[in-house]
Amino acid sequence: CTCTGGFWGPACSKYCPGKTPKGGSSCNSHGTCAQSTGICTCHASTTLGYFVEEQCNYCRQDYASGTCKIACPSTTSDGICNGRGSCYNGACTGCTARNTDSSLFICGNGCDKFASDCFNFSHSCPTGTWGASCTQQCPIAGPSSDPCSGIGVCNVNSGECICPSGYSGSACHLTCPKNPSTGISCSNRGSCPDASTVPDGELLVCSCVTGYGGDACETECPGGAAAPCNNRGTCTSRYATCECTLGWGGAACELECPGGNAAPCGFNGECQVDASCLCYSDATQGYYAG
């Protein structure tokens, strides 16, 4: 038999990958089904596209796009996006420096540009200098003798260091708190302040997104990130502890104070952290018990 319509086998009774009794097409119309084995040979050309997997239902990684026909920027030695990002429709995104790269600033359609090439400065200067005539020195501070600590990029127009994520200070010499487990600055759950806003002698502390706290935003707030403090209090960014609203107590503000939210402790005492009442006992506020 010569099989047609997405079938294979001696009697053409078996469905090719991609086709089912309810419909579909052989190899998802992106390949050819072998009549003897039922195995799809996926298209691999600029005209028909580049497809992979058993049913030819995914683009080949280096042609990830809406049509599977657009090639990703790549090199023979480093692969797609030079091994620094992800690609779709012929453009790289999420460019991230590799351990061997000399700069933490990576950009370009193929993640192939570095440092000052990632910025639209009015002119260029030799490394370490700035100004219209490139005669002024870029900031140097901290233990490094390199401009911008060899980490940031010196703005040749203003002389200021542009620091990559995780670094701050006039010369990018201060590091933002890192998650002790992952080493990621602010745990990707917050931002590091500009060192110019931090008083001398104080440590940089991350400003965390809602639901997280700790120096590096490494701690989830009591009650969970989706409903920190059970929506009955405020989670402190620095310590990830709850400051409960009137009438509630407990580590996650999960406990209602005696008397409820309407009249905690009958207004004759103070509701404690454990949601127990400490009754007033003085001549000014009165003497209460119970």
PDB file of C-alpha atoms in Angstrom:
ATOM      1  CA  CYS A   1       0.000   0.000   0.000  1.00  0.00           C
ATOM      2  CA  THR A   2       0.973   3.575  -0.586  1.00  0.00           C
ATOM      3  CA  CYS A   3      -0.314   5.424   2.444  1.00  0.00           C
ATOM      4  CA  THR A   4      -1.879   8.865   2.256  1.00  0.00           C
ATOM      5  CA  GLY A   5      -3.631  11.231   4.612  1.00  0.00           C
ATOM      6  CA  GLY A   6      -1.310  10.813   7.594  1.00  0.00           C
ATOM      7  CA  PHE A   7      -1.289   7.019   7.961  1.00  0.00           C
ATOM      8  CA  TRP A   8       1.506   4.462   7.968  1.00  0.00           C
ATOM      9  CA  GLY A   9       2.038   0.688   8.265  1.00  0.00           C
ATOM     10  CA  PRO A  10       1.488  -2.338   5.994  1.00  0.00           C
ATOM     11  CA  ALA A  11      -2.250  -1.665   5.881  1.00  0.00           C
ATOM     12  CA  CYS A  12      -1.978   2.128   6.295  1.00  0.00           C
ATOM     13  CA  SER A  13      -3.919   1.758   9.537  1.00  0.00           C
ATOM     14  CA  LYS A  14      -1.648   3.591  11.927  1.00  0.00           C
ATOM     15  CA  TYR A  15      -1.669   7.311  12.576  1.00  0.00           C
ATOM     16  CA  CYS A  16       1.489   9.299  11.910  1.00  0.00           C
ATOM     17  CA  PRO A  17       2.711  11.550  14.753  1.00  0.00           C
ATOM     18  CA  GLY A  18       0.601  14.686  14.889  1.00  0.00           C
ATOM     19  CA  LYS A  19      -2.532  13.076  13.481  1.00  0.00           C
ATOM     20  CA  THR A  20      -5.309  11.657  15.692  1.00  0.00           C
ATOM     21  CA  PRO A  21      -8.809  10.249  15.155  1.00  0.00           C
ATOM     22  CA  LYS A  22     -10.108  13.728  15.993  1.00  0.00           C
ATOM     23  CA  GLY A  23      -7.975  15.527  13.432  1.00  0.00           C
ATOM     24  CA  GLY A  24      -4.529  17.042  13.189  1.00  0.00           C
ATOM     25  CA  SER A  25      -2.019  16.534  10.437  1.00  0.00           C
ATOM     26  CA  SER A  26       0.877  14.203   9.785  1.00  0.00           C
ATOM     27  CA  CYS A  27       4.030  15.589  11.426  1.00  0.00           C
ATOM     28  CA  ASN A  28       2.001  18.778  11.988  1.00  0.00           C
ATOM     29  CA  SER A  29       2.567  19.566   8.298  1.00  0.00           C
ATOM     30  CA  HIS A  30       6.197  20.303   9.143  1.00  0.00           C
ATOM     31  CA  GLY A  31       7.783  17.043   8.034  1.00  0.00           C
ATOM     32  CA  THR A  32       7.416  13.732   6.209  1.00  0.00           C
ATOM     33  CA  CYS A  33       6.120  10.557   7.835  1.00  0.00           C
ATOM     34  CA  ALA A  34       7.952   7.344   6.900  1.00  0.00           C
ATOM     35  CA  GLN A  35       5.391   4.751   5.776  1.00  0.00           C
ATOM     36  CA  SER A  36       7.440   1.860   7.121  1.00  0.00           C
ATOM     37  CA  THR A  37       8.288   3.254  10.580  1.00  0.00           C
ATOM     38  CA  GLY A  38       5.881   6.132  11.278  1.00  0.00           C
ATOM     39  CA  ILE A  39       8.849   8.367  12.148  1.00  0.00           C
ATOM     40  CA  CYS A  40       8.724  12.016  11.104  1.00  0.00           C
ATOM     41  CA  THR A  41      11.628  13.588   9.272  1.00  0.00           C
ATOM     42  CA  CYS A  42      11.155  17.249  10.111  1.00  0.00           C
ATOM     43  CA  HIS A  43      11.649  20.076   7.648  1.00  0.00           C
ATOM     44  CA  ALA A  44      15.052  21.770   7.838  1.00  0.00           C
ATOM     45  CA  SER A  45      15.311  24.513   5.244  1.00  0.00           C
ATOM     46  CA  THR A  46      14.973  28.282   4.971  1.00  0.00           C
ATOM     47  CA  THR A  47      11.928  27.770   2.750  1.00  0.00           C
ATOM     48  CA  LEU A  48       9.952  25.327   4.906  1.00  0.00           C
ATOM     49  CA  GLY A  49      11.469  26.134   8.312  1.00  0.00           C
ATOM     50  CA  TYR A  50      13.474  24.224  10.875  1.00  0.00           C
ATOM     51  CA  PHE A  51      11.460  21.891  13.119  1.00  0.00           C
ATOM     52  CA  VAL A  52      12.245  19.267  15.751  1.00  0.00           C
ATOM     53  CA  GLU A  53      10.664  16.741  18.153  1.00  0.00           C
ATOM     54  CA  GLU A  54       8.690  13.592  17.375  1.00  0.00           C
ATOM     55  CA  GLN A  55       5.756  15.474  15.854  1.00  0.00           C
ATOM     56  CA  CYS A  56       7.814  18.319  14.317  1.00  0.00           C
ATOM     57  CA  ASN A  57       5.860  20.719  16.504  1.00  0.00           C
ATOM     58  CA  TYR A  58       8.725  22.862  17.826  1.00  0.00           C
ATOM     59  CA  CYS A  59      11.251  25.161  16.206  1.00  0.00           C
ATOM     60  CA  ARG A  60      14.873  24.143  16.221  1.00  0.00           C
ATOM     61  CA  GLN A  61      16.529  26.180  18.964  1.00  0.00           C
ATOM     62  CA  ASP A  62      18.629  28.276  16.599  1.00  0.00           C
ATOM     63  CA  TYR A  63      15.532  29.175  14.584  1.00  0.00           C
ATOM     64  CA  ALA A  64      13.178  29.982  17.457  1.00  0.00           C
ATOM     65  CA  SER A  65      10.529  32.254  15.934  1.00  0.00           C
ATOM     66  CA  GLY A  66       6.916  32.434  14.878  1.00  0.00           C
ATOM     67  CA  THR A  67       7.685  30.672  11.598  1.00  0.00           C
ATOM     68  CA  CYS A  68      10.793  28.669  12.566  1.00  0.00           C
ATOM     69  CA  LYS A  69      12.522  30.308   9.602  1.00  0.00           C
ATOM     70  CA  ILE A  70      14.349  33.211  11.273  1.00  0.00           C
ATOM     71  CA  ALA A  71      17.901  32.409  12.323  1.00  0.00           C
ATOM     72  CA  CYS A  72      19.208  33.421  15.735  1.00  0.00           C
ATOM     73  CA  PRO A  73      22.506  35.312  16.025  1.00  0.00           C
ATOM     74  CA  SER A  74      25.133  32.695  16.806  1.00  0.00           C
ATOM     75  CA  THR A  75      28.780  31.779  16.455  1.00  0.00           C
ATOM     76  CA  THR A  76      30.442  28.432  15.963  1.00  0.00           C
ATOM     77  CA  SER A  77      32.469  28.779  19.153  1.00  0.00           C
ATOM     78  CA  ASP A  78      29.883  30.202  21.574  1.00  0.00           C
ATOM     79  CA  GLY A  79      26.542  29.204  20.100  1.00  0.00           C
ATOM     80  CA  ILE A  80      23.248  31.077  20.161  1.00  0.00           C
ATOM     81  CA  CYS A  81      23.489  34.677  21.394  1.00  0.00           C
ATOM     82  CA  ASN A  82      27.165  33.978  22.078  1.00  0.00           C
ATOM     83  CA  GLY A  83      26.078  31.947  25.085  1.00  0.00           C
ATOM     84  CA  ARG A  84      24.840  35.081  26.876  1.00  0.00           C
ATOM     85  CA  GLY A  85      21.091  35.263  26.267  1.00  0.00           C
ATOM     86  CA  SER A  86      17.973  33.766  24.745  1.00  0.00           C
ATOM     87  CA  CYS A  87      16.705  34.282  21.219  1.00  0.00           C
ATOM     88  CA  TYR A  88      13.346  34.707  19.509  1.00  0.00           C
ATOM     89  CA  ASN A  89      12.551  36.075  16.056  1.00  0.00           C
ATOM     90  CA  GLY A  90      16.207  36.692  15.329  1.00  0.00           C
ATOM     91  CA  ALA A  91      16.946  38.907  18.343  1.00  0.00           C
ATOM     92  CA  CYS A  92      18.649  38.113  21.642  1.00  0.00           C
ATOM     93  CA  THR A  93      17.244  39.226  24.986  1.00  0.00           C
ATOM     94  CA  GLY A  94      18.328  38.869  28.597  1.00  0.00           C
ATOM     95  CA  CYS A  95      22.003  39.322  27.727  1.00  0.00           C
ATOM     96  CA  THR A  96      24.094  38.310  30.746  1.00  0.00           C
ATOM     97  CA  ALA A  97      27.843  38.347  31.135  1.00  0.00           C
ATOM     98  CA  ARG A  98      29.722  35.065  31.289  1.00  0.00           C
ATOM     99  CA  ASN A  99      32.364  34.419  33.917  1.00  0.00           C
ATOM    100  CA  THR A 100      35.094  35.034  31.364  1.00  0.00           C
ATOM    101  CA  ASP A 101      33.722  38.385  30.140  1.00  0.00           C
ATOM    102  CA  SER A 102      35.584  41.576  31.024  1.00  0.00           C
ATOM    103  CA  SER A 103      32.402  43.635  31.465  1.00  0.00           C
ATOM    104  CA  LEU A 104      29.087  43.057  33.216  1.00  0.00           C
ATOM    105  CA  PHE A 105      27.355  45.272  30.653  1.00  0.00           C
ATOM    106  CA  ILE A 106      26.332  43.135  27.681  1.00  0.00           C
ATOM    107  CA  CYS A 107      24.031  44.250  24.886  1.00  0.00           C
ATOM    108  CA  GLY A 108      23.507  44.031  21.139  1.00  0.00           C
ATOM    109  CA  ASN A 109      21.258  41.989  18.894  1.00  0.00           C
ATOM    110  CA  GLY A 110      23.570  39.028  19.399  1.00  0.00           C
ATOM    111  CA  CYS A 111      24.693  39.832  22.974  1.00  0.00           C
ATOM    112  CA  ASP A 112      27.993  40.760  21.355  1.00  0.00           C
ATOM    113  CA  LYS A 113      28.598  44.329  22.556  1.00  0.00           C
ATOM    114  CA  PHE A 114      30.246  45.364  25.815  1.00  0.00           C
ATOM    115  CA  ALA A 115      30.683  48.202  28.302  1.00  0.00           C
ATOM    116  CA  SER A 116      30.512  51.699  26.754  1.00  0.00           C
ATOM    117  CA  ASP A 117      29.217  50.272  23.460  1.00  0.00           C
ATOM    118  CA  CYS A 118      25.943  49.695  25.315  1.00  0.00           C
ATOM    119  CA  PHE A 119      25.438  53.433  25.876  1.00  0.00           C
ATOM    120  CA  ASN A 120      24.697  56.298  23.518  1.00  0.00           C
ATOM    121  CA  PHE A 121      27.433  58.707  24.569  1.00  0.00           C
ATOM    122  CA  SER A 122      28.130  61.807  22.479  1.00  0.00           C
ATOM    123  CA  HIS A 123      31.769  60.836  21.994  1.00  0.00           C
ATOM    124  CA  SER A 124      34.391  58.349  23.135  1.00  0.00           C
ATOM    125  CA  CYS A 125      37.393  58.741  25.426  1.00  0.00           C
ATOM    126  CA  PRO A 126      40.362  56.593  26.408  1.00  0.00           C
ATOM    127  CA  THR A 127      39.595  54.329  29.352  1.00  0.00           C
ATOM    128  CA  GLY A 128      39.481  56.235  32.629  1.00  0.00           C
ATOM    129  CA  THR A 129      38.902  59.711  31.207  1.00  0.00           C
ATOM    130  CA  TRP A 130      35.915  61.869  30.435  1.00  0.00           C
ATOM    131  CA  GLY A 131      34.951  65.346  29.264  1.00  0.00           C
ATOM    132  CA  ALA A 132      34.824  67.151  25.933  1.00  0.00           C
ATOM    133  CA  SER A 133      38.593  66.846  25.560  1.00  0.00           C
ATOM    134  CA  CYS A 134      38.919  63.610  27.628  1.00  0.00           C
ATOM    135  CA  THR A 135      41.239  65.291  30.151  1.00  0.00           C
ATOM    136  CA  GLN A 136      39.317  64.582  33.362  1.00  0.00           C
ATOM    137  CA  GLN A 137      39.702  61.420  35.398  1.00  0.00           C
ATOM    138  CA  CYS A 138      36.808  59.039  36.060  1.00  0.00           C
ATOM    139  CA  PRO A 139      35.972  58.242  39.732  1.00  0.00           C
ATOM    140  CA  ILE A 140      38.237  55.924  41.701  1.00  0.00           C
ATOM    141  CA  ALA A 141      37.304  54.749  45.198  1.00  0.00           C
ATOM    142  CA  GLY A 142      37.533  51.754  47.486  1.00  0.00           C
ATOM    143  CA  PRO A 143      40.203  49.065  47.209  1.00  0.00           C
ATOM    144  CA  SER A 144      40.446  49.189  43.413  1.00  0.00           C
ATOM    145  CA  SER A 145      42.707  51.603  41.559  1.00  0.00           C
ATOM    146  CA  ASP A 146      40.670  51.199  38.372  1.00  0.00           C
ATOM    147  CA  PRO A 147      38.130  53.799  37.245  1.00  0.00           C
ATOM    148  CA  CYS A 148      34.648  52.756  38.326  1.00  0.00           C
ATOM    149  CA  SER A 149      36.402  49.856  40.095  1.00  0.00           C
ATOM    150  CA  GLY A 150      36.791  48.133  36.747  1.00  0.00           C
ATOM    151  CA  ILE A 151      33.146  47.119  37.100  1.00  0.00           C
ATOM    152  CA  GLY A 152      31.104  50.088  35.928  1.00  0.00           C
ATOM    153  CA  VAL A 153      31.187  52.289  32.853  1.00  0.00           C
ATOM    154  CA  CYS A 154      32.350  55.893  33.054  1.00  0.00           C
ATOM    155  CA  ASN A 155      29.914  58.307  31.422  1.00  0.00           C
ATOM    156  CA  VAL A 156      32.199  60.393  29.193  1.00  0.00           C
ATOM    157  CA  ASN A 157      29.652  63.209  29.197  1.00  0.00           C
ATOM    158  CA  SER A 158      29.194  63.597  32.974  1.00  0.00           C
ATOM    159  CA  GLY A 159      32.098  61.714  34.552  1.00  0.00           C
ATOM    160  CA  GLU A 160      29.747  59.578  36.627  1.00  0.00           C
ATOM    161  CA  CYS A 161      30.096  55.829  36.944  1.00  0.00           C
ATOM    162  CA  ILE A 162      27.200  53.755  35.645  1.00  0.00           C
ATOM    163  CA  CYS A 163      27.103  50.703  37.873  1.00  0.00           C
ATOM    164  CA  PRO A 164      25.753  47.278  36.906  1.00  0.00           C
ATOM    165  CA  SER A 165      23.081  45.598  38.975  1.00  0.00           C
ATOM    166  CA  GLY A 166      24.435  44.614  42.372  1.00  0.00           C
ATOM    167  CA  TYR A 167      26.917  47.490  42.680  1.00  0.00           C
ATOM    168  CA  SER A 168      26.644  51.069  43.825  1.00  0.00           C
ATOM    169  CA  GLY A 169      28.724  54.032  44.972  1.00  0.00           C
ATOM    170  CA  SER A 170      30.538  56.847  43.203  1.00  0.00           C
ATOM    171  CA  ALA A 171      32.988  54.317  41.736  1.00  0.00           C
ATOM    172  CA  CYS A 172      30.792  51.200  41.849  1.00  0.00           C
ATOM    173  CA  HIS A 173      32.884  50.140  44.835  1.00  0.00           C
ATOM    174  CA  LEU A 174      29.989  49.171  47.079  1.00  0.00           C
ATOM    175  CA  THR A 175      28.191  45.869  46.686  1.00  0.00           C
ATOM    176  CA  CYS A 176      24.513  45.382  47.332  1.00  0.00           C
ATOM    177  CA  PRO A 177      23.504  42.672  49.808  1.00  0.00           C
ATOM    178  CA  LYS A 178      23.433  39.236  48.200  1.00  0.00           C
ATOM    179  CA  ASN A 179      21.306  36.251  48.997  1.00  0.00           C
ATOM    180  CA  PRO A 180      23.540  34.011  51.141  1.00  0.00           C
ATOM    181  CA  SER A 181      22.313  30.909  49.333  1.00  0.00           C
ATOM    182  CA  THR A 182      22.286  32.044  45.702  1.00  0.00           C
ATOM    183  CA  GLY A 183      24.678  34.997  45.685  1.00  0.00           C
ATOM    184  CA  ILE A 184      22.122  37.087  43.777  1.00  0.00           C
ATOM    185  CA  SER A 185      21.938  40.782  44.653  1.00  0.00           C
ATOM    186  CA  CYS A 186      18.717  41.604  46.495  1.00  0.00           C
ATOM    187  CA  SER A 187      17.626  38.057  45.557  1.00  0.00           C
ATOM    188  CA  ASN A 188      16.031  39.580  42.426  1.00  0.00           C
ATOM    189  CA  ARG A 189      13.240  40.699  44.748  1.00  0.00           C
ATOM    190  CA  GLY A 190      14.236  44.305  45.258  1.00  0.00           C
ATOM    191  CA  SER A 191      16.540  47.131  44.311  1.00  0.00           C
ATOM    192  CA  CYS A 192      19.726  48.506  45.799  1.00  0.00           C
ATOM    193  CA  PRO A 193      19.776  52.205  46.696  1.00  0.00           C
ATOM    194  CA  ASP A 194      22.188  54.688  45.215  1.00  0.00           C
ATOM    195  CA  ALA A 195      25.090  54.938  47.630  1.00  0.00           C
ATOM    196  CA  SER A 196      24.777  58.732  47.568  1.00  0.00           C
ATOM    197  CA  THR A 197      21.524  58.413  49.494  1.00  0.00           C
ATOM    198  CA  VAL A 198      23.072  56.284  52.258  1.00  0.00           C
ATOM    199  CA  PRO A 199      24.781  58.078  55.200  1.00  0.00           C
ATOM    200  CA  ASP A 200      28.503  57.400  55.637  1.00  0.00           C
ATOM    201  CA  GLY A 201      29.212  54.273  57.610  1.00  0.00           C
ATOM    202  CA  GLU A 202      25.838  52.628  56.946  1.00  0.00           C
ATOM    203  CA  LEU A 203      25.456  49.469  54.922  1.00  0.00           C
ATOM    204  CA  LEU A 204      23.536  49.294  51.678  1.00  0.00           C
ATOM    205  CA  VAL A 205      20.156  47.676  52.283  1.00  0.00           C
ATOM    206  CA  CYS A 206      17.856  46.402  49.566  1.00  0.00           C
ATOM    207  CA  SER A 207      14.443  47.942  49.061  1.00  0.00           C
ATOM    208  CA  CYS A 208      12.307  44.817  48.745  1.00  0.00           C
ATOM    209  CA  VAL A 209       9.171  44.177  46.748  1.00  0.00           C
ATOM    210  CA  THR A 210       5.979  43.502  48.670  1.00  0.00           C
ATOM    211  CA  GLY A 211       6.050  40.196  50.500  1.00  0.00           C
ATOM    212  CA  TYR A 212       9.795  39.949  51.175  1.00  0.00           C
ATOM    213  CA  GLY A 213      12.289  41.368  53.623  1.00  0.00           C
ATOM    214  CA  GLY A 214      15.816  41.003  54.943  1.00  0.00           C
ATOM    215  CA  ASP A 215      19.024  42.771  53.951  1.00  0.00           C
ATOM    216  CA  ALA A 216      18.996  40.919  50.624  1.00  0.00           C
ATOM    217  CA  CYS A 217      15.216  40.378  50.386  1.00  0.00           C
ATOM    218  CA  GLU A 218      15.970  36.737  51.087  1.00  0.00           C
ATOM    219  CA  THR A 219      13.158  36.169  53.595  1.00  0.00           C
ATOM    220  CA  GLU A 220       9.482  35.735  52.776  1.00  0.00           C
ATOM    221  CA  CYS A 221       7.217  37.752  55.032  1.00  0.00           C
ATOM    222  CA  PRO A 222       5.096  35.878  57.599  1.00  0.00           C
ATOM    223  CA  GLY A 223       1.802  34.928  55.985  1.00  0.00           C
ATOM    224  CA  GLY A 224       3.439  34.444  52.588  1.00  0.00           C
ATOM    225  CA  ALA A 225       4.396  36.769  49.772  1.00  0.00           C
ATOM    226  CA  ALA A 226       0.887  36.715  48.296  1.00  0.00           C
ATOM    227  CA  ALA A 227      -0.711  37.965  51.525  1.00  0.00           C
ATOM    228  CA  PRO A 228       2.060  39.251  53.807  1.00  0.00           C
ATOM    229  CA  CYS A 229       0.990  39.509  57.424  1.00  0.00           C
ATOM    230  CA  ASN A 230      -2.355  38.109  56.258  1.00  0.00           C
ATOM    231  CA  ASN A 231      -3.146  41.616  54.997  1.00  0.00           C
ATOM    232  CA  ARG A 232      -3.594  42.710  58.609  1.00  0.00           C
ATOM    233  CA  GLY A 233      -0.312  44.509  59.069  1.00  0.00           C
ATOM    234  CA  THR A 234       2.877  45.779  57.479  1.00  0.00           C
ATOM    235  CA  CYS A 235       5.922  43.626  56.778  1.00  0.00           C
ATOM    236  CA  THR A 236       9.134  45.474  57.556  1.00  0.00           C
ATOM    237  CA  SER A 237      11.487  45.463  54.578  1.00  0.00           C
ATOM    238  CA  ARG A 238      14.619  45.242  56.712  1.00  0.00           C
ATOM    239  CA  TYR A 239      13.655  42.377  59.017  1.00  0.00           C
ATOM    240  CA  ALA A 240      10.664  40.680  57.347  1.00  0.00           C
ATOM    241  CA  THR A 241       8.607  40.902  60.543  1.00  0.00           C
ATOM    242  CA  CYS A 242       5.010  41.997  60.843  1.00  0.00           C
ATOM    243  CA  GLU A 243       3.732  45.154  62.492  1.00  0.00           C
ATOM    244  CA  CYS A 244       0.075  44.310  62.967  1.00  0.00           C
ATOM    245  CA  THR A 245      -2.826  46.719  62.671  1.00  0.00           C
ATOM    246  CA  LEU A 246      -5.015  47.462  65.686  1.00  0.00           C
ATOM    247  CA  GLY A 247      -6.759  44.361  66.979  1.00  0.00           C
ATOM    248  CA  TRP A 248      -4.432  41.724  65.602  1.00  0.00           C
ATOM    249  CA  GLY A 249      -1.365  39.876  66.874  1.00  0.00           C
ATOM    250  CA  GLY A 250       0.832  36.890  66.151  1.00  0.00           C
ATOM    251  CA  ALA A 251       3.938  36.586  64.022  1.00  0.00           C
ATOM    252  CA  ALA A 252       1.800  36.762  60.874  1.00  0.00           C
ATOM    253  CA  CYS A 253      -1.028  38.857  62.371  1.00  0.00           C
ATOM    254  CA  GLU A 254      -3.084  35.693  62.328  1.00  0.00           C
ATOM    255  CA  LEU A 255      -4.454  36.062  65.870  1.00  0.00           C
ATOM    256  CA  GLU A 256      -7.360  38.317  66.781  1.00  0.00           C
ATOM    257  CA  CYS A 257      -6.978  40.232  70.028  1.00  0.00           C
ATOM    258  CA  PRO A 258      -9.633  39.769  72.752  1.00  0.00           C
ATOM    259  CA  GLY A 259     -12.397  42.209  72.021  1.00  0.00           C
ATOM    260  CA  GLY A 260     -11.776  41.965  68.304  1.00  0.00           C
ATOM    261  CA  ASN A 261     -10.759  44.593  65.852  1.00  0.00           C
ATOM    262  CA  ALA A 262     -13.615  46.860  66.944  1.00  0.00           C
ATOM    263  CA  ALA A 263     -12.555  47.088  70.600  1.00  0.00           C
ATOM    264  CA  PRO A 264      -9.251  45.307  71.256  1.00  0.00           C
ATOM    265  CA  CYS A 265      -8.825  44.563  74.945  1.00  0.00           C
ATOM    266  CA  GLY A 266     -11.985  46.602  75.513  1.00  0.00           C
ATOM    267  CA  PHE A 267      -9.772  49.674  75.062  1.00  0.00           C
ATOM    268  CA  ASN A 268      -8.676  49.033  78.647  1.00  0.00           C
ATOM    269  CA  GLY A 269      -5.284  47.577  77.788  1.00  0.00           C
ATOM    270  CA  GLU A 270      -2.828  46.926  75.014  1.00  0.00           C
ATOM    271  CA  CYS A 271      -2.838  43.921  72.724  1.00  0.00           C
ATOM    272  CA  GLN A 272       0.558  42.241  72.781  1.00  0.00           C
ATOM    273  CA  VAL A 273       2.487  40.529  69.993  1.00  0.00           C
ATOM    274  CA  ASP A 274       1.005  37.172  71.003  1.00  0.00           C
ATOM    275  CA  ALA A 275      -2.516  38.695  70.899  1.00  0.00           C
ATOM    276  CA  SER A 276      -2.881  38.631  74.689  1.00  0.00           C
ATOM    277  CA  CYS A 277      -4.036  41.696  76.612  1.00  0.00           C
ATOM    278  CA  LEU A 278      -1.865  43.666  78.990  1.00  0.00           C
ATOM    279  CA  CYS A 279      -4.400  45.528  81.089  1.00  0.00           C
ATOM    280  CA  TYR A 280      -3.829  49.111  82.156  1.00  0.00           C
ATOM    281  CA  SER A 281      -2.782  49.479  85.747  1.00  0.00           C
ATOM    282  CA  ASP A 282      -2.079  53.079  86.622  1.00  0.00           C
ATOM    283  CA  ALA A 283      -3.820  56.126  88.006  1.00  0.00           C
ATOM    284  CA  THR A 284      -4.024  57.827  84.629  1.00  0.00           C
ATOM    285  CA  GLN A 285      -5.582  55.065  82.520  1.00  0.00           C
ATOM    286  CA  GLY A 286      -7.203  53.093  85.328  1.00  0.00           C
ATOM    287  CA  TYR A 287      -6.807  49.696  86.915  1.00  0.00           C
ATOM    288  CA  TYR A 288      -8.209  46.797  84.948  1.00  0.00           C
ATOM    289  CA  ALA A 289      -8.013  43.038  85.053  1.00  0.00           C
ATOM    290  CA  GLY A 290      -9.491  40.052  83.289  1.00  0.00           C
TER     291      GLY A 290
END
